[in-house]
XYZ file of C-alpha atoms in Angstrom:
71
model
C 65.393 140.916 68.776
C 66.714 141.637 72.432
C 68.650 139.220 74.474
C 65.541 138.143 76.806
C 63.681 136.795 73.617
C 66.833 134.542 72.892
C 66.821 132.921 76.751
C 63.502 131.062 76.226
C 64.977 129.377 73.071
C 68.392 128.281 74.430
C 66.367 127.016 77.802
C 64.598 124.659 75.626
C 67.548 123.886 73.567
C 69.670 123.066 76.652
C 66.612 120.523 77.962
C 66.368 119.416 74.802
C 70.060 118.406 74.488
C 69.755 117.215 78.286
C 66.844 114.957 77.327
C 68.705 113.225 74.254
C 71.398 112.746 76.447
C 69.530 110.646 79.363
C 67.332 109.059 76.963
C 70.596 107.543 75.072
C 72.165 106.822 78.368
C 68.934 104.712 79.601
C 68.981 102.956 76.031
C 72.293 101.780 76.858
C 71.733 100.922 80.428
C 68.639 98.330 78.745
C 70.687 97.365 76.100
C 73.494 96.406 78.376
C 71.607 94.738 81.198
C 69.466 92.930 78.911
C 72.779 91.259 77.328
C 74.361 90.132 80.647
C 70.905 89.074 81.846
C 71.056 86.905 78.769
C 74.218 85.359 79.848
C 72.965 84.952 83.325
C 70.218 83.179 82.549
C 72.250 80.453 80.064
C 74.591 79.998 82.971
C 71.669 79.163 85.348
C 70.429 77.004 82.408
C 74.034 74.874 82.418
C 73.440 74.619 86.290
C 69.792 73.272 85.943
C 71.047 70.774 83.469
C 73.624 69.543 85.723
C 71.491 69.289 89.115
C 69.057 67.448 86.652
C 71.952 64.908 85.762
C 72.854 64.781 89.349
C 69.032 63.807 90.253
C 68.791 61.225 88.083
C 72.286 59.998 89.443
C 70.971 60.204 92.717
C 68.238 58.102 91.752
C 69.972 55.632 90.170
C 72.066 55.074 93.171
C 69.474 54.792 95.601
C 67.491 52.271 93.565
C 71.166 50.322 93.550
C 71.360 50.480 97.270
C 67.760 49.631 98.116
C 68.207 46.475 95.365
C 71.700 45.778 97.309
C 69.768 45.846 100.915
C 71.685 48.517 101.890
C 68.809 50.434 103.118
């Protein structure tokens, strides 16, 4: 065989090796976001929890006030 039959071969070999590599890259990149957007998202939940407690503090203390005649 003569060197210009092997080019062909290595081409696809090199885009092969190029597309493994930026497919396993873009796994990661999913993999990773996907676990930090998990943690985002129970932080946010802790927050939601706590403006719900506020509310309902809020609440509380306006139904004191308008029972005080504070109003």
């Amino acid at each position: 065989m003569s060197a210009v039959s092997w080019v062909p071969l290595i081409a696809w070999l090199a885009a092969l090796l190029v597309a493994a590599v930026v497919l396993g890259f873009c796994g990661y990149e999913i993999i990773w976001k996907a676990k930090r957007l998990r943690g985002d998202v129970q932080a946010l939940q802790g927050m939601a929890d706590q403006i719900a407690d506020l509310r309902g503090q809020l609440a509380a203390a306006q139904e004191r006030m308008a029972a005080a005649g504070l109003r």
